[in-house]
Short mmCIF file of C-alpha atoms in Angstrom, two decimals:
data_model
loop_
_atom_site.label_atom_id
_atom_site.label_comp_id
_atom_site.label_asym_id
_atom_site.label_seq_id
_atom_site.Cartn_x
_atom_site.Cartn_y
_atom_site.Cartn_z
CA MET F 1404 -8.62 -33.95 14.99
CA THR F 1405 -6.69 -31.15 16.70
CA ASN F 1406 -8.02 -27.63 16.23
CA ASN F 1407 -4.79 -25.71 15.63
CA LEU F 1408 -6.64 -22.45 15.28
CA THR F 1409 -7.61 -22.11 18.99
CA PRO F 1410 -5.28 -22.36 21.99
CA SER F 1411 -5.54 -25.24 24.44
CA GLY F 1412 -8.87 -25.31 26.22
CA ASP F 1413 -7.17 -26.41 29.44
CA LEU F 1414 -4.88 -23.40 29.25
CA VAL F 1415 -7.82 -21.04 28.75
CA LEU F 1416 -9.67 -22.61 31.70
CA GLU F 1417 -6.59 -22.01 33.86
CA GLN F 1418 -6.48 -18.38 32.72
CA LEU F 1419 -10.13 -17.99 33.58
CA GLY F 1420 -9.58 -19.45 37.06
CA ILE F 1421 -11.90 -22.38 36.40
CA ASN F 1422 -10.92 -25.74 37.86
CA PRO F 1423 -12.87 -28.50 36.10
CA HIS F 1424 -12.35 -30.85 39.04
CA ASN F 1425 -13.67 -28.44 41.66
CA LEU F 1426 -16.90 -27.10 40.15
CA ARG F 1427 -19.12 -28.31 43.06
CA ALA F 1428 -17.03 -26.47 45.64
CA ASP F 1429 -16.52 -23.29 43.59
CA PHE F 1430 -20.06 -22.87 42.36
CA PRO F 1431 -22.76 -23.50 45.01
CA THR F 1432 -25.91 -23.50 42.82
CA ARG F 1433 -26.99 -26.23 40.44
CA GLU F 1434 -27.52 -23.74 37.62
CA GLN F 1435 -23.99 -22.38 37.97
CA ARG F 1436 -22.51 -25.86 37.92
CA LEU F 1437 -24.53 -26.82 34.81
CA GLN F 1438 -23.32 -23.73 32.93
CA TYR F 1439 -19.70 -24.10 34.01
CA ARG F 1440 -19.73 -27.81 33.10
CA ALA F 1441 -20.88 -26.75 29.65
CA VAL F 1442 -18.04 -24.21 29.49
CA VAL F 1443 -15.51 -26.92 30.33
CA GLN F 1444 -16.97 -29.37 27.82
CA TRP F 1445 -17.10 -26.85 24.97
CA LEU F 1446 -13.50 -25.70 25.57
CA THR F 1447 -11.94 -29.18 26.03
CA ASP F 1448 -14.15 -31.71 24.21
CA TYR F 1449 -15.35 -29.91 21.09
CA LYS F 1450 -13.38 -31.08 18.04
CA PRO F 1451 -14.33 -29.55 14.69
CA LYS F 1452 -13.50 -31.24 11.41
CA SER F 1453 -10.24 -30.21 9.82
CA ASP F 1454 -12.03 -28.71 6.82
CA ALA F 1455 -14.76 -27.01 8.88
CA PRO F 1456 -15.62 -23.36 8.14
CA ASN F 1457 -13.86 -20.83 10.39
CA LEU F 1458 -17.02 -20.17 12.43
CA GLU F 1459 -17.31 -23.88 13.24
CA ARG F 1460 -13.62 -24.01 14.23
CA VAL F 1461 -14.20 -21.44 16.99
CA LYS F 1462 -17.66 -22.69 17.95
CA GLY F 1463 -16.39 -24.16 21.26
CA TYR F 1464 -15.25 -20.71 22.36
CA LEU F 1465 -18.42 -18.99 21.22
CA GLU F 1466 -20.56 -21.50 23.09
CA ALA F 1467 -18.40 -21.11 26.21
CA PHE F 1468 -18.89 -17.34 25.97
CA GLN F 1469 -22.66 -17.77 25.81
CA HIS F 1470 -22.76 -20.07 28.84
CA LEU F 1471 -20.71 -17.62 30.86
CA CYS F 1472 -23.11 -14.84 29.88
CA ASP F 1473 -26.04 -17.00 30.98
CA VAL F 1474 -24.74 -16.90 34.52
CA GLU F 1475 -23.70 -13.23 34.19
CA GLU F 1476 -20.00 -13.96 34.47
CA TRP F 1477 -19.26 -10.95 32.34
CA GLU F 1478 -15.56 -10.56 33.16
CA ARG F 1479 -14.81 -14.20 32.23
CA ALA F 1480 -17.00 -13.90 29.15
CA LYS F 1481 -15.00 -10.87 28.09
CA GLU F 1482 -11.76 -12.88 28.48
CA ILE F 1483 -13.11 -15.47 26.04
CA LEU F 1484 -13.68 -12.74 23.43
CA PHE F 1485 -10.11 -11.61 23.81
CA VAL F 1486 -8.39 -14.96 23.56
CA SER F 1487 -5.60 -14.79 21.00
CA LEU F 1488 -5.99 -17.25 18.13
CA ASN F 1489 -3.23 -19.16 16.45
CA THR F 1490 -3.29 -17.05 13.27
CA PRO F 1491 -0.27 -15.30 11.67
CA THR F 1492 -1.50 -12.00 13.20
CA GLN F 1493 -2.41 -13.53 16.61
CA GLN F 1494 -5.69 -11.63 16.49
CA LYS F 1495 -8.18 -11.76 19.35
CA LEU F 1496 -11.22 -13.97 18.73
CA VAL F 1497 -13.71 -11.10 18.47
CA HIS F 1498 -11.40 -9.15 16.15
CA GLN F 1499 -10.77 -12.20 13.99
CA MET F 1500 -14.53 -12.48 13.40
CA ARG F 1501 -14.29 -9.15 11.54
CA THR F 1502 -11.33 -10.38 9.50
CA TRP F 1503 -13.41 -13.40 8.44
CA ALA F 1504 -16.32 -11.03 7.57
CA TYR F 1505 -18.62 -12.54 10.22
CA TYR F 1506 -19.93 -9.09 10.99
CA ARG F 1507 -23.42 -10.03 12.13
CA GLU F 1508 -22.05 -12.67 14.46
CA GLN F 1509 -19.52 -10.18 15.83
CA ILE F 1510 -22.29 -7.66 16.46
CA LYS F 1511 -24.29 -10.30 18.41
CA LEU F 1512 -21.28 -10.92 20.68
CA TYR F 1513 -20.79 -7.23 21.35
CA MET F 1514 -24.50 -6.62 21.99
CA ILE F 1515 -24.69 -9.39 24.60
CA ILE F 1516 -21.95 -7.93 26.70
CA LEU F 1517 -22.40 -4.20 25.98
CA GLY F 1518 -23.23 -2.22 29.14
CA LYS F 1519 -22.45 -5.09 31.49
CA LEU F 1520 -18.92 -4.13 32.58
CA GLY F 1521 -18.73 -0.35 32.41
CA GLY F 1522 -15.56 1.66 32.38
CA GLU F 1523 -13.09 1.90 29.51
CA ILE F 1524 -13.97 -1.58 28.14
CA GLU F 1525 -17.26 -0.04 26.90
CA LEU F 1526 -15.08 2.03 24.55
CA GLU F 1527 -13.79 -1.19 23.00
CA PHE F 1528 -17.30 -2.63 22.54
CA LEU F 1529 -18.79 0.58 21.10
CA SER F 1530 -15.90 1.07 18.74
CA GLY F 1531 -16.12 -2.59 17.68
CA LEU F 1532 -19.80 -2.19 16.93
CA GLY F 1533 -19.03 0.94 14.91
CA ASN F 1534 -16.42 -0.94 12.90
CA ALA F 1535 -18.71 -3.95 12.25
CA TYR F 1536 -21.57 -1.78 11.03
CA TYR F 1537 -19.13 0.14 8.84
CA CYS F 1538 -18.10 -3.16 7.18
CA LEU F 1539 -21.79 -3.88 6.59
CA GLY F 1540 -22.20 -0.53 4.85
CA GLU F 1541 -24.59 0.71 7.58
CA HIS F 1542 -22.74 3.95 8.05
CA GLN F 1543 -25.32 5.92 10.01
CA THR F 1544 -25.44 3.17 12.67
CA SER F 1545 -21.66 3.02 12.65
CA ILE F 1546 -21.43 6.79 13.13
CA SER F 1547 -23.85 6.57 16.08
CA TYR F 1548 -21.73 3.98 17.93
CA HIS F 1549 -18.47 5.80 17.20
CA ASN F 1550 -20.01 9.02 18.56
CA GLN F 1551 -20.93 7.19 21.77
CA ALA F 1552 -17.33 5.94 21.97
CA LEU F 1553 -16.06 9.43 21.35
CA GLU F 1554 -17.93 10.76 24.38
CA ILE F 1555 -16.21 8.18 26.59
CA THR F 1556 -12.75 9.14 25.28
CA LYS F 1557 -13.52 12.77 26.21
CA ASP F 1558 -14.82 11.82 29.64
CA ILE F 1559 -11.73 9.79 30.49
CA GLY F 1560 -9.39 12.32 28.83
CA ASP F 1561 -7.73 9.79 26.54
CA LEU F 1562 -6.56 11.99 23.65
CA GLU F 1563 -4.91 9.13 21.76
CA LYS F 1564 -8.09 7.02 21.66
CA GLU F 1565 -10.09 10.12 20.81
CA GLY F 1566 -7.96 10.51 17.70
CA GLY F 1567 -8.62 6.93 16.72
CA ILE F 1568 -12.40 7.27 17.08
CA ILE F 1569 -12.41 10.58 15.12
CA SER F 1570 -10.47 8.76 12.40
CA ASN F 1571 -13.14 6.02 12.28
CA LEU F 1572 -15.81 8.70 11.95
CA GLY F 1573 -13.88 10.21 9.07
CA ILE F 1574 -13.75 6.88 7.29
CA ASN F 1575 -17.53 6.59 7.59
CA TYR F 1576 -18.08 10.12 6.28
CA ARG F 1577 -15.91 9.36 3.28
CA SER F 1578 -17.97 6.21 2.55
CA ILE F 1579 -21.19 8.29 2.39
CA SER F 1580 -19.42 10.93 0.30
CA LYS F 1581 -19.42 13.60 3.01
CA PHE F 1582 -15.89 14.49 2.07
CA LYS F 1583 -15.76 17.89 3.85
CA GLU F 1584 -16.62 16.25 7.16
CA ALA F 1585 -14.24 13.39 6.45
CA ILE F 1586 -11.33 15.72 5.79
CA GLU F 1587 -12.06 17.67 8.98
CA CYS F 1588 -12.04 14.42 11.00
CA HIS F 1589 -8.76 13.20 9.57
CA GLN F 1590 -7.14 16.60 9.87
CA ARG F 1591 -8.12 16.57 13.56
CA SER F 1592 -6.87 13.02 14.07
CA LEU F 1593 -3.60 14.05 12.40
CA GLU F 1594 -3.24 16.97 14.82
CA ILE F 1595 -3.86 14.67 17.78
CA ALA F 1596 -1.31 12.14 16.51
CA LYS F 1597 1.33 14.88 16.31
CA ILE F 1598 0.47 16.17 19.80
CA THR F 1599 0.71 12.66 21.30
CA LEU F 1600 3.81 11.84 19.21
CA ASP F 1601 1.97 8.76 17.86
CA LYS F 1602 3.78 8.16 14.53
CA GLU F 1603 1.63 5.12 13.64
CA SER F 1604 -1.60 7.16 13.96
CA GLU F 1605 0.02 10.03 12.09
CA ALA F 1606 0.76 7.66 9.24
CA SER F 1607 -2.81 6.32 9.38
CA SER F 1608 -4.26 9.84 9.19
CA LEU F 1609 -2.07 10.76 6.22
CA ASN F 1610 -3.29 7.56 4.51
CA ASN F 1611 -6.94 8.39 5.13
CA LEU F 1612 -6.50 11.91 3.77
CA GLY F 1613 -4.81 10.47 0.73
CA THR F 1614 -7.68 8.07 0.18
CA ILE F 1615 -10.24 10.92 0.32
CA TYR F 1616 -8.38 12.98 -2.26
CA PHE F 1617 -7.99 9.79 -4.36
CA SER F 1618 -11.79 9.41 -4.24
CA LEU F 1619 -12.19 13.00 -5.30
CA GLY F 1620 -9.87 12.52 -8.29
CA ARG F 1621 -7.26 14.86 -6.77
CA TYR F 1622 -4.51 12.44 -7.54
CA GLN F 1623 -1.36 14.55 -6.94
CA ILE F 1624 -2.58 15.66 -3.50
CA ALA F 1625 -3.36 12.01 -2.71
CA ILE F 1626 0.11 10.94 -3.86
CA ASP F 1627 1.72 13.54 -1.63
CA TYR F 1628 -0.15 12.23 1.44
CA TYR F 1629 0.68 8.58 0.58
CA GLN F 1630 4.38 9.48 0.12
CA LYS F 1631 4.47 11.15 3.55
CA ARG F 1632 2.89 8.03 5.03
CA LEU F 1633 5.43 5.84 3.23
CA THR F 1634 8.30 7.86 4.76
CA ILE F 1635 6.92 7.27 8.28
CA ASN F 1636 6.34 3.54 7.51
CA GLU F 1637 10.01 3.20 6.52
CA GLN F 1638 11.18 5.09 9.61
CA LEU F 1639 9.16 2.81 11.86
CA GLU F 1640 10.11 -0.27 9.80
CA ASN F 1641 6.37 -0.97 9.61
CA LYS F 1642 6.22 -3.50 6.78
CA MET F 1643 2.43 -3.90 6.93
CA GLY F 1644 1.92 -0.14 6.65
CA LYS F 1645 4.48 0.04 3.87
CA LYS F 1646 2.71 -2.70 1.93
CA ASN F 1647 -0.64 -0.92 2.25
CA THR F 1648 0.85 2.43 1.14
CA LEU F 1649 2.52 0.87 -1.88
CA THR F 1650 -0.78 -0.76 -2.79
CA ASN F 1651 -2.55 2.59 -2.57
CA LEU F 1652 0.09 4.29 -4.73
CA GLY F 1653 -0.29 1.51 -7.27
CA SER F 1654 -4.06 2.14 -7.36
CA ILE F 1655 -3.58 5.83 -8.02
CA TYR F 1656 -1.15 5.25 -10.87
CA ASN F 1657 -3.63 2.73 -12.19
CA SER F 1658 -6.27 5.48 -12.31
CA LEU F 1659 -3.76 7.82 -13.97
CA GLY F 1660 -3.21 5.24 -16.68
CA GLU F 1661 0.47 4.87 -15.75
CA TYR F 1662 0.26 1.10 -15.66
CA LYS F 1663 3.93 0.22 -15.57
CA THR F 1664 4.39 2.44 -12.49
CA ALA F 1665 1.30 0.85 -10.96
CA ILE F 1666 2.60 -2.69 -11.53
CA ASP F 1667 5.94 -1.69 -9.98
CA TYR F 1668 4.22 -0.54 -6.78
CA PHE F 1669 2.01 -3.62 -6.69
CA GLN F 1670 5.00 -5.92 -7.14
CA GLN F 1671 6.77 -4.26 -4.22
CA ALA F 1672 3.62 -4.60 -2.09
CA LEU F 1673 3.22 -8.24 -3.11
CA GLU F 1674 6.77 -9.10 -2.10
CA ILE F 1675 6.25 -7.57 1.36
CA ALA F 1676 2.91 -9.38 1.81
CA LYS F 1677 4.59 -12.72 1.09
CA GLU F 1678 7.50 -11.82 3.36
CA ILE F 1679 5.29 -11.13 6.37
CA ASN F 1680 2.83 -13.90 5.51
CA ASP F 1681 -0.02 -11.46 5.08
CA ARG F 1682 -2.33 -13.68 3.03
CA ARG F 1683 -5.20 -11.25 3.00
CA GLY F 1684 -2.89 -8.46 1.85
CA GLU F 1685 -1.45 -10.75 -0.83
CA GLU F 1686 -4.97 -11.52 -2.02
CA ARG F 1687 -5.87 -7.84 -2.33
CA VAL F 1688 -2.68 -6.90 -4.17
CA LEU F 1689 -3.27 -9.72 -6.64
CA ASN F 1690 -6.78 -8.35 -7.27
CA ASN F 1691 -5.31 -4.92 -7.91
CA MET F 1692 -2.64 -6.25 -10.25
CA ALA F 1693 -5.35 -8.17 -12.10
CA GLY F 1694 -7.19 -4.88 -12.55
CA THR F 1695 -4.12 -3.30 -14.09
CA PHE F 1696 -3.66 -6.08 -16.61
CA HIS F 1697 -7.40 -5.78 -17.36
CA TYR F 1698 -6.88 -2.14 -18.34
CA LEU F 1699 -3.91 -3.15 -20.42
CA GLY F 1700 -6.12 -5.58 -22.36
CA GLN F 1701 -4.07 -8.59 -21.12
CA TYR F 1702 -7.21 -10.35 -20.06
CA GLN F 1703 -5.85 -13.88 -19.54
CA ILE F 1704 -3.15 -12.55 -17.17
CA SER F 1705 -5.89 -10.61 -15.40
CA ILE F 1706 -7.95 -13.77 -15.01
CA ASP F 1707 -4.96 -15.69 -13.69
CA TYR F 1708 -4.31 -13.08 -10.98
CA HIS F 1709 -8.00 -12.92 -9.99
CA GLN F 1710 -8.04 -16.74 -9.74
CA LYS F 1711 -5.04 -16.67 -7.44
CA ALA F 1712 -6.74 -14.02 -5.31
CA LEU F 1713 -9.92 -16.11 -5.20
CA GLU F 1714 -7.98 -19.19 -4.07
CA ILE F 1715 -6.38 -17.24 -1.19
CA ALA F 1716 -9.69 -15.67 -0.19
CA ARG F 1717 -11.30 -19.12 0.07
CA GLU F 1718 -8.27 -20.56 1.83
CA ILE F 1719 -8.34 -17.92 4.60
CA GLY F 1720 -12.13 -17.59 4.78
CA ASP F 1721 -12.23 -13.99 3.50
CA GLN F 1722 -15.75 -13.91 2.13
CA GLU F 1723 -15.57 -10.23 1.16
CA GLY F 1724 -12.43 -10.89 -0.82
CA GLU F 1725 -14.03 -13.96 -2.39
CA ALA F 1726 -16.99 -11.85 -3.54
CA ALA F 1727 -14.69 -9.15 -4.90
CA ALA F 1728 -12.60 -11.68 -6.86
CA LEU F 1729 -15.72 -13.32 -8.30
CA SER F 1730 -17.14 -9.98 -9.36
CA ASN F 1731 -13.84 -8.95 -10.96
CA LEU F 1732 -13.61 -12.24 -12.82
CA GLY F 1733 -17.14 -11.65 -14.08
CA ASN F 1734 -16.17 -8.20 -15.38
CA THR F 1735 -13.13 -9.58 -17.20
CA TYR F 1736 -15.04 -12.49 -18.77
CA GLY F 1737 -17.57 -9.91 -19.93
CA ILE F 1738 -14.85 -7.96 -21.73
CA ILE F 1739 -13.70 -11.05 -23.65
CA GLY F 1740 -17.25 -11.80 -24.65
CA ASP F 1741 -18.04 -14.75 -22.37
CA LEU F 1742 -21.31 -13.23 -21.08
CA SER F 1743 -22.68 -16.40 -19.49
CA MET F 1744 -19.52 -16.62 -17.33
CA GLN F 1745 -19.82 -12.92 -16.51
CA ILE F 1746 -23.40 -13.36 -15.23
CA ASP F 1747 -22.49 -16.60 -13.36
CA TYR F 1748 -19.60 -14.97 -11.45
CA GLN F 1749 -21.62 -11.85 -10.64
CA ARG F 1750 -24.48 -13.97 -9.30
CA LYS F 1751 -22.10 -15.91 -7.07
CA ALA F 1752 -20.56 -12.70 -5.81
CA LEU F 1753 -24.02 -11.27 -5.09
CA GLU F 1754 -25.00 -14.33 -3.14
CA ILE F 1755 -22.00 -13.97 -0.85
CA CYS F 1756 -22.62 -10.24 -0.31
CA ILE F 1757 -26.22 -11.02 0.72
CA ASN F 1758 -25.19 -13.90 2.98
CA ILE F 1759 -22.63 -11.84 4.93
CA GLY F 1760 -24.98 -8.91 5.11
CA ASN F 1761 -22.71 -6.40 3.37
CA ARG F 1762 -25.29 -4.15 1.77
CA LYS F 1763 -22.74 -1.74 0.30
CA ALA F 1764 -20.96 -4.53 -1.53
CA GLU F 1765 -24.39 -5.93 -2.47
CA SER F 1766 -25.39 -2.66 -4.15
CA GLN F 1767 -22.09 -2.43 -6.03
CA THR F 1768 -22.39 -6.03 -7.24
CA LEU F 1769 -25.96 -5.42 -8.33
CA GLY F 1770 -24.61 -2.70 -10.57
CA ALA F 1771 -22.07 -5.11 -12.07
CA LEU F 1772 -24.70 -7.79 -12.58
CA GLY F 1773 -27.00 -5.25 -14.21
CA THR F 1774 -24.25 -4.33 -16.62
CA ALA F 1775 -23.80 -7.98 -17.48
CA TYR F 1776 -27.49 -8.37 -18.21
CA GLN F 1777 -27.35 -5.20 -20.29
CA LYS F 1778 -24.65 -6.70 -22.51
CA THR F 1779 -26.89 -9.73 -23.22
CA GLU F 1780 -29.75 -7.31 -24.02
CA ASP F 1781 -31.69 -8.68 -21.05
CA PHE F 1782 -32.86 -5.14 -20.31
CA GLN F 1783 -35.62 -6.21 -17.90
CA ASN F 1784 -33.17 -7.90 -15.49
CA SER F 1785 -30.65 -5.12 -16.03
CA PHE F 1786 -33.26 -2.54 -15.03
CA ALA F 1787 -34.25 -4.58 -11.95
CA CYS F 1788 -30.61 -4.77 -10.80
CA TYR F 1789 -30.03 -1.07 -11.25
CA GLN F 1790 -33.27 -0.32 -9.39
CA LYS F 1791 -32.21 -2.48 -6.41
CA GLN F 1792 -28.75 -0.86 -6.49
CA LEU F 1793 -30.32 2.59 -6.33
CA VAL F 1794 -32.71 1.69 -3.51
CA ILE F 1795 -29.88 0.25 -1.32
CA ALA F 1796 -27.55 3.13 -2.07
CA ARG F 1797 -30.20 5.59 -0.97
CA GLU F 1798 -31.05 3.61 2.16
CA LEU F 1799 -27.37 3.65 3.09
CA ASN F 1800 -26.99 7.30 2.11
CA ASP F 1801 -24.16 6.17 -0.15
CA ARG F 1802 -24.14 9.12 -2.54
CA LYS F 1803 -21.32 7.85 -4.70
CA THR F 1804 -22.97 4.49 -5.41
CA GLU F 1805 -26.27 6.33 -5.88
CA GLY F 1806 -24.58 8.36 -8.57
CA ASN F 1807 -23.18 5.21 -10.16
CA ALA F 1808 -26.65 3.66 -10.22
CA LEU F 1809 -28.11 6.75 -11.97
CA ASN F 1810 -25.21 6.56 -14.44
CA ASN F 1811 -26.06 2.89 -15.06
CA PHE F 1812 -29.68 3.88 -15.86
CA GLY F 1813 -28.40 6.54 -18.21
CA SER F 1814 -26.20 3.98 -19.97
CA LEU F 1815 -29.15 1.60 -20.27
CA TYR F 1816 -31.41 4.22 -21.86
CA TYR F 1817 -28.58 5.31 -24.13
CA GLU F 1818 -28.25 1.75 -25.41
CA LEU F 1819 -32.03 1.67 -25.97
CA SER F 1820 -31.58 4.85 -28.06
CA ASP F 1821 -33.74 6.78 -25.65
CA TYR F 1822 -31.26 9.61 -25.43
CA ASN F 1823 -33.56 12.07 -23.67
CA SER F 1824 -34.14 9.68 -20.78
CA ALA F 1825 -30.45 8.93 -20.68
CA ILE F 1826 -29.69 12.64 -20.33
CA GLU F 1827 -32.19 12.92 -17.44
CA TYR F 1828 -30.26 10.29 -15.52
CA PHE F 1829 -26.89 11.70 -16.46
CA GLU F 1830 -28.07 15.10 -15.21
CA GLN F 1831 -29.00 13.61 -11.83
CA ARG F 1832 -25.69 11.85 -11.57
CA LEU F 1833 -23.83 15.05 -12.53
CA LYS F 1834 -25.60 16.93 -9.73
CA ILE F 1835 -24.51 14.33 -7.13
CA ALA F 1836 -20.91 14.28 -8.42
CA ARG F 1837 -20.71 18.07 -8.03
CA GLU F 1838 -22.36 18.03 -4.62
CA ILE F 1839 -19.88 15.54 -3.17
CA GLY F 1840 -16.88 16.95 -5.00
CA ASP F 1841 -16.29 13.83 -7.13
CA LYS F 1842 -14.25 15.30 -9.97
CA ARG F 1843 -13.65 11.95 -11.66
CA GLY F 1844 -17.38 11.18 -11.57
CA GLU F 1845 -18.13 14.69 -12.85
CA GLY F 1846 -15.73 14.31 -15.73
CA ASN F 1847 -17.07 10.88 -16.70
CA THR F 1848 -20.69 12.06 -16.57
CA LEU F 1849 -20.06 15.19 -18.61
CA CYS F 1850 -18.55 12.91 -21.27
CA ASN F 1851 -21.58 10.58 -21.22
CA TYR F 1852 -23.91 13.62 -21.26
CA GLY F 1853 -22.06 15.08 -24.29
CA THR F 1854 -22.16 11.75 -26.12
CA ALA F 1855 -25.95 11.55 -25.70
CA LEU F 1856 -26.31 15.15 -26.95
CA LEU F 1857 -24.20 14.20 -29.97
CA LYS F 1858 -26.69 11.45 -30.83
CA LEU F 1859 -29.49 14.05 -30.59
CA GLN F 1860 -27.50 16.24 -33.01
CA LYS F 1861 -27.33 19.03 -30.45
CA TYR F 1862 -23.83 19.82 -31.51
CA GLN F 1863 -23.18 23.07 -29.75
CA GLU F 1864 -24.36 21.72 -26.36
CA ALA F 1865 -22.43 18.52 -26.96
CA LEU F 1866 -19.32 20.55 -27.66
CA GLU F 1867 -19.68 22.43 -24.40
CA TYR F 1868 -20.09 19.26 -22.32
CA LEU F 1869 -17.30 17.37 -24.02
CA GLN F 1870 -14.87 20.26 -23.64
CA ALA F 1871 -15.84 20.67 -19.97
CA SER F 1872 -15.22 16.97 -19.42
CA LEU F 1873 -11.90 17.13 -21.30
CA GLU F 1874 -10.72 20.02 -19.13
CA ILE F 1875 -11.51 18.11 -15.87
CA CYS F 1876 -9.89 14.89 -17.16
CA GLN F 1877 -6.74 16.70 -18.20
CA LYS F 1878 -6.55 18.40 -14.79
CA ILE F 1879 -6.96 15.24 -12.73
CA GLY F 1880 -5.10 12.90 -15.16
CA ASN F 1881 -8.06 10.67 -16.12
CA LEU F 1882 -6.55 9.46 -19.41
CA SER F 1883 -9.16 6.91 -20.48
CA THR F 1884 -12.06 9.39 -20.34
CA GLN F 1885 -9.79 12.04 -21.87
CA ALA F 1886 -9.27 9.75 -24.86
CA GLN F 1887 -13.04 9.09 -25.14
CA ASN F 1888 -13.69 12.84 -25.11
CA LEU F 1889 -11.16 13.47 -27.85
CA LYS F 1890 -12.73 10.74 -30.02
CA ASN F 1891 -16.19 12.24 -29.48
CA LEU F 1892 -14.88 15.66 -30.41
CA ALA F 1893 -13.37 14.17 -33.56
CA GLU F 1894 -16.78 12.70 -34.48
CA LEU F 1895 -18.44 16.05 -33.73
CA HIS F 1896 -16.07 18.00 -35.99
CA GLN F 1897 -16.22 15.36 -38.66
CA LEU F 1898 -19.14 17.25 -40.16
CA ASP F 1899 -17.62 20.72 -40.33
CA ASN F 1900 -13.83 20.62 -39.90
CA LYS F 1901 -12.15 17.38 -40.93
CA THR F 1902 -8.68 18.74 -40.25
CA LEU F 1903 -9.61 19.50 -36.66
CA ALA F 1904 -11.45 16.18 -36.39
CA LEU F 1905 -8.27 14.36 -37.53
CA GLU F 1906 -6.25 16.26 -34.95
CA TYR F 1907 -8.59 15.20 -32.15
CA CYS F 1908 -8.64 11.65 -33.44
CA ASP F 1909 -4.83 11.43 -33.52
CA ARG F 1910 -4.65 12.63 -29.91
CA ALA F 1911 -7.30 10.11 -28.86
CA LEU F 1912 -5.50 7.32 -30.71
CA SER F 1913 -2.18 8.17 -29.10
CA ILE F 1914 -3.60 8.04 -25.56
CA ALA F 1915 -5.69 4.93 -26.16
CA THR F 1916 -2.69 3.14 -27.76
CA GLU F 1917 -0.51 4.10 -24.84
CA LEU F 1918 -3.07 2.75 -22.38
CA GLY F 1919 -3.65 -0.37 -24.48
CA ILE F 1920 -7.45 -0.06 -24.29
CA PRO F 1921 -10.03 -1.23 -26.89
CA LEU F 1922 -10.87 2.39 -27.75
CA ALA F 1923 -7.62 2.45 -29.75
CA LYS F 1924 -9.18 0.22 -32.44
CA GLU F 1925 -12.23 2.54 -32.68
CA CYS F 1926 -9.93 5.54 -33.01
CA GLN F 1927 -7.91 3.81 -35.76
CA GLU F 1928 -11.03 3.05 -37.72
CA LEU F 1929 -12.27 6.63 -37.33
CA LYS F 1930 -8.89 7.94 -38.51
CA GLU F 1931 -9.00 5.77 -41.61
CA GLN F 1932 -12.51 7.00 -42.34
CA LEU F 1933 -11.43 10.67 -41.92
CA LEU F 1934 -8.43 10.16 -44.20
CA SER F 1935 -10.58 8.54 -46.90
CA GLU F 1936 -13.02 11.46 -46.73
CA GLN F 1937 -10.17 13.91 -47.30
CA THR F 1938 -9.08 12.28 -50.54
#
């Protein structure tokens, strides 16, 4: 069976300057000849099965690399790593490993050859290691390698590459919620891009700044950055960049509750992904669209899109994407009441995250699995999942996920009617949200905090927290939590001012109906109750 993924072994041997018929003359020692004979055999004789996993399909090249390293033929070994594969993007072998989410395997390759060649190629290896550890969620290790790479760019005076490394550092800082440092990095990389007249890097820096402000709930600022990036993408006729920017804009409008606008952006992105045969991009846009239909309450359509994304992820060997689609499917099945399916999908997603060594995704999936257990009132397993999520988040210094884990604990204790314990966790989460500047998280937590205080009949305190949450949600455009706050305020005033309670309820109902979320039914029932109490 022909392996269409890799180029001809004979062609690669020719590029490496290895003549299979002249090994005895070219390599005087027996050890050299044995190793080179193995290189030839792995490149020319190895034939993987047609349905073999991606790692097996490139095994011949990986084994050839190892044999070249065994005889310290570092330059030729490097050439193996940078062989272009027969993929739509023509990625180099070592870079394709990252696309397939074989991060640990990619790290092993880099570590074998790191420090053996010197010069500018070390920059490639250090940066590659930084990117691999970033994908694994090991951000401090990633930052360490990128800082080593940064020193090389300064030593050789390569301003353009310096900007790229600074940008990678910024992405890591954002992931551990050090938003101030992240913004500084991306502002610097943007300055460098303008100095070097590198429009692609300028667009990338604008995108990264937009993503930070998106994370902070500063949606209009994020939109402005994304729109600037979109303009450059269109000027450069960069369809891949345009697709990514449209996807990001769709995600923002999703968060704003403007679902029709979000779907429009996602549709444009999907068309481009299909046009340029970007299967991974297509998969991720489908996942995003599924999320929008989930928010709209159109759960079967959401499931259909997630299933399509899952099929593509498996087809192209994107294990991260597969885990994400499985977790998303689990969340949707949980909404429609199929809790056994929800748990099954989350378990499968978690298994993949553990297998590929992505600890950040593992911690996030543990949170989702814990929520699934909580819905089945399996509080012991739910607690265990949240505890593991919290431990990993703290090990990774992932402050945002740490906050989410604390919020999950608060939600668990709230459901157990232990409102004082719930408040303790909400208070910890609120502190983190404020420390990292996460306005969306702050708004959501203030709402949860106020709801717990309402249960404790601490009405004045509850009023203060709910109004503070409402103010933040109105400012950043978080409509779903805004509606929840208004409903809570209606319940609070139900005791002393039914006219005001009805006013809040009507506002909550209007927003929830517009968003098409289940809260609309709760608001309608509360309104009917309030009207009956007035008569």
